[in-house]
CSV table of C-alpha atoms in Angstrom, one decimal:
chain,number,residue,atom,x,y,z
V,1,MET,CA,22.6,22.2,-29.5
V,2,ASN,CA,20.0,23.7,-31.9
V,3,SER,CA,21.6,27.1,-31.7
V,4,SER,CA,25.0,25.7,-32.6
V,5,ARG,CA,23.5,23.9,-35.6
V,6,GLN,CA,22.0,27.2,-36.7
V,7,GLU,CA,25.2,29.0,-36.1
V,8,THR,CA,27.2,26.4,-38.1
V,9,ALA,CA,25.0,26.8,-41.1
V,10,ARG,CA,25.1,30.6,-40.9
V,11,ILE,CA,28.9,30.8,-40.5
V,12,LEU,CA,29.6,28.3,-43.4
V,13,ILE,CA,27.2,30.2,-45.7
V,14,GLU,CA,28.7,33.5,-44.9
V,15,GLN,CA,32.3,32.3,-45.1
V,16,HIS,CA,32.0,30.2,-48.3
V,17,GLN,CA,29.1,31.9,-50.1
V,18,PRO,CA,28.0,28.7,-51.9
V,19,THR,CA,25.8,28.8,-54.9
V,20,MET,CA,24.7,25.3,-54.3
V,21,LEU,CA,23.7,23.3,-51.2
V,22,VAL,CA,22.8,19.6,-51.2
V,23,LEU,CA,21.1,18.7,-47.9
V,24,ASN,CA,21.2,15.0,-47.2
V,25,ALA,CA,21.4,14.0,-43.5
V,26,GLY,CA,19.6,11.1,-42.0
V,27,ALA,CA,19.5,9.0,-38.9
V,28,PRO,CA,18.8,5.3,-39.1
V,29,SER,CA,15.2,4.6,-38.4
V,30,ALA,CA,14.1,2.2,-35.7
V,31,ILE,CA,12.6,-0.6,-37.7
V,32,GLY,CA,9.4,-2.1,-36.4
V,33,PRO,CA,5.6,-1.5,-36.5
V,34,LEU,CA,4.0,1.4,-34.7
V,35,HIS,CA,3.0,-0.4,-31.5
V,36,GLU,CA,6.7,-1.5,-31.0
V,37,GLN,CA,8.0,2.1,-31.3
V,38,VAL,CA,8.6,4.5,-28.4
V,39,TRP,CA,8.5,8.3,-28.9
V,40,GLU,CA,12.3,8.5,-28.9
V,41,SER,CA,12.6,6.1,-31.8
V,42,PHE,CA,9.6,7.4,-33.6
V,43,SER,CA,10.8,11.0,-33.5
V,44,ARG,CA,14.5,10.4,-34.2
V,45,ASN,CA,14.3,11.4,-37.9
V,46,ARG,CA,12.6,14.6,-37.0
V,47,GLN,CA,15.4,15.4,-34.6
V,48,VAL,CA,18.1,14.7,-37.2
V,49,ASP,CA,16.8,14.7,-40.8
V,50,THR,CA,14.2,17.4,-40.6
V,51,GLN,CA,16.2,19.6,-38.2
V,52,HIS,CA,19.2,19.5,-40.5
V,53,ALA,CA,17.1,20.7,-43.5
V,54,PHE,CA,15.4,23.3,-41.4
V,55,HIS,CA,18.6,25.0,-40.2
V,56,TRP,CA,20.3,25.0,-43.6
V,57,ILE,CA,17.2,26.1,-45.5
V,58,ARG,CA,16.6,28.9,-43.0
V,59,ALA,CA,20.2,30.0,-43.2
V,60,ALA,CA,20.0,30.0,-47.0
V,61,LEU,CA,17.1,32.5,-46.8
V,62,ARG,CA,18.4,34.6,-43.9
V,63,HIS,CA,21.9,35.0,-45.1
V,64,PRO,CA,20.9,34.7,-48.6
V,65,LEU,CA,22.6,32.7,-51.1
V,66,THR,CA,23.3,34.7,-54.3
V,67,PRO,CA,20.6,34.9,-56.9
V,68,GLY,CA,20.6,31.8,-59.1
V,69,SER,CA,21.7,29.5,-56.3
V,70,LEU,CA,20.1,26.2,-55.8
V,71,VAL,CA,19.3,24.2,-52.6
V,72,VAL,CA,18.6,20.5,-53.1
V,73,ALA,CA,16.8,18.9,-50.2
V,74,VAL,CA,17.0,15.1,-50.3
V,75,SER,CA,13.8,13.6,-48.8
V,76,SER,CA,12.6,10.1,-49.5
V,77,GLY,CA,10.0,8.3,-51.6
V,78,ALA,CA,8.5,7.4,-48.2
V,79,ALA,CA,7.3,11.0,-48.0
V,80,LEU,CA,4.8,10.1,-50.8
V,81,ARG,CA,3.8,6.5,-49.8
V,82,GLY,CA,4.5,6.2,-46.1
V,83,SER,CA,6.7,3.7,-44.3
V,84,PRO,CA,4.8,1.8,-41.7
V,85,LEU,CA,7.9,0.0,-40.3
V,86,SER,CA,10.1,3.1,-39.9
V,87,GLY,CA,8.5,5.1,-37.1
V,88,GLY,CA,8.2,8.8,-38.0
V,89,TYR,CA,10.6,8.5,-40.9
V,90,SER,CA,8.1,9.2,-43.7
V,91,GLY,CA,6.6,12.2,-41.8
V,92,ALA,CA,10.1,13.6,-41.2
V,93,LYS,CA,10.9,13.2,-44.9
V,94,ALA,CA,7.6,14.7,-45.9
V,95,MET,CA,8.4,17.8,-43.8
V,96,ILE,CA,11.6,18.2,-45.7
V,97,ARG,CA,9.6,18.3,-48.9
V,98,PHE,CA,7.3,21.0,-47.4
V,99,LEU,CA,10.2,23.0,-46.1
V,100,ALA,CA,11.7,23.3,-49.5
V,101,GLY,CA,8.4,24.4,-51.0
V,102,TYR,CA,7.9,27.0,-48.2
V,103,ALA,CA,11.4,28.3,-48.8
V,104,ALA,CA,10.8,28.6,-52.5
V,105,ASP,CA,7.8,30.7,-51.8
V,106,GLU,CA,9.7,32.9,-49.4
V,107,SER,CA,12.5,33.3,-51.9
V,108,ARG,CA,9.9,34.4,-54.5
V,109,ARG,CA,8.2,36.8,-52.1
V,110,ALA,CA,11.6,38.4,-51.2
V,111,GLN,CA,12.9,38.3,-54.8
V,112,LEU,CA,16.0,36.4,-53.7
V,113,GLY,CA,16.3,34.3,-56.8
V,114,ILE,CA,17.1,31.1,-55.0
V,115,GLY,CA,15.8,27.9,-56.4
V,116,PHE,CA,14.8,24.8,-54.3
V,117,ALA,CA,14.5,21.2,-55.4
V,118,THR,CA,13.4,18.2,-53.5
V,119,VAL,CA,14.6,14.8,-54.5
V,120,LEU,CA,12.7,11.7,-53.3
V,121,PRO,CA,14.8,8.6,-53.7
V,122,GLN,CA,13.2,5.2,-54.1
V,123,LEU,CA,14.0,2.5,-51.5
V,124,THR,CA,17.1,0.5,-52.4
V,125,PRO,CA,19.0,-2.3,-50.8
V,126,ALA,CA,22.3,-0.7,-52.1
V,127,THR,CA,22.8,1.3,-48.9
V,128,GLU,CA,23.0,0.2,-45.3
V,129,LEU,CA,19.8,2.1,-44.4
V,130,GLY,CA,17.9,0.7,-47.4
V,131,ALA,CA,19.1,-2.8,-46.9
V,132,ALA,CA,17.7,-2.9,-43.4
V,133,ALA,CA,14.3,-1.6,-44.6
V,134,VAL,CA,14.2,-4.0,-47.6
V,135,ALA,CA,14.9,-6.9,-45.2
V,136,ALA,CA,12.1,-5.8,-42.8
V,137,TYR,CA,9.6,-5.3,-45.6
V,138,ALA,CA,10.5,-8.6,-47.2
V,139,GLN,CA,10.0,-10.4,-43.9
V,140,ARG,CA,6.6,-8.6,-43.4
V,141,GLN,CA,5.5,-9.8,-46.8
V,142,GLY,CA,6.8,-13.3,-46.2
V,143,VAL,CA,9.3,-13.2,-49.1
V,144,ASP,CA,13.0,-13.3,-49.3
V,145,THR,CA,15.0,-10.1,-49.8
V,146,ASP,CA,15.9,-10.9,-53.4
V,147,THR,CA,12.3,-11.4,-54.3
V,148,PHE,CA,11.3,-8.1,-52.6
V,149,ALA,CA,14.2,-6.2,-54.2
V,150,ALA,CA,13.3,-7.6,-57.7
V,151,ALA,CA,10.2,-5.3,-57.6
V,152,LEU,CA,12.6,-2.3,-57.2
V,153,GLN,CA,14.6,-3.0,-60.4
V,154,PRO,CA,16.5,-1.3,-61.7
V,155,LEU,CA,18.0,-0.7,-58.3
V,156,LEU,CA,18.9,2.9,-57.3
V,157,THR,CA,22.6,3.0,-56.5
V,158,PRO,CA,24.8,5.6,-54.8
V,159,ALA,CA,26.5,6.2,-58.2
V,160,ILE,CA,23.1,6.9,-59.9
V,161,VAL,CA,22.2,9.3,-57.0
V,162,GLY,CA,25.4,11.2,-57.3
V,163,ALA,CA,25.2,11.5,-61.1
V,164,GLU,CA,21.5,12.6,-61.0
V,165,ILE,CA,22.1,15.2,-58.3
V,166,ALA,CA,25.1,16.5,-60.2
V,167,ARG,CA,23.0,16.8,-63.4
V,168,LEU,CA,20.2,18.6,-61.4
V,169,CYS,CA,22.7,21.1,-60.0
V,170,GLN,CA,23.9,22.0,-63.5
V,171,ASP,CA,20.4,23.2,-64.4
V,172,THR,CA,20.7,26.9,-63.7
V,173,ASP,CA,17.2,27.9,-64.7
V,174,ASN,CA,15.8,27.5,-61.1
V,175,GLN,CA,15.3,31.0,-59.7
V,176,ASP,CA,12.5,31.2,-57.1
V,177,GLU,CA,11.1,27.8,-58.0
V,178,HIS,CA,10.4,24.6,-56.2
V,179,ARG,CA,10.9,21.5,-58.3
V,180,GLU,CA,10.3,18.0,-57.1
V,181,TYR,CA,11.7,14.8,-58.4
V,182,GLN,CA,11.3,11.1,-57.7
V,183,LEU,CA,14.7,9.3,-58.1
V,184,THR,CA,14.7,5.7,-59.2
V,185,GLY,CA,17.2,3.4,-60.9
V,186,HIS,CA,16.0,5.1,-64.1
V,187,GLY,CA,17.0,8.5,-62.9
V,188,LEU,CA,15.2,11.7,-61.9
V,189,HIS,CA,11.5,12.1,-62.9
V,190,ALA,CA,9.7,15.3,-62.2
V,191,ILE,CA,6.6,15.1,-60.0
V,192,SER,CA,3.8,17.2,-61.5
């Protein structure tokens, strides 16, 4: 299966020669504390989310995108703060962040001129995945979901994500760099 994923990324890059890739795949996390997880649930996000980013980033370097291209890897704010009710989710998302940084370094070393950006969205109840996590964390804190979500205002919505990713992709000054951004309801904010 891994070789077919690698092959898919290679074929699509070679056939379409994109100048922009936005990598955003994710499996739902098994919600529950560590002691209720099993390895299969704990590692699910590594097998889907991280593996997806790995194959596409690798292909972008091996069958290089044209100079000036941009690869946007969508991670999660959990990569910065952890996520104790989501198994290995935060670790899988942190690895995506590392992969993009490693790739930018390799692009720089090989003078490929490919830019990499990592976007770390804030938790939001505006998606099915986020709603489940918000409900679980609200229950853990002993508050209702509306009370918990109030701390996340303004809420990050799919429309904000789309607009901010599109804005990021319009920035063409990205050769051989790795930029990182937190994404909240206020928009993108560079991480120093």
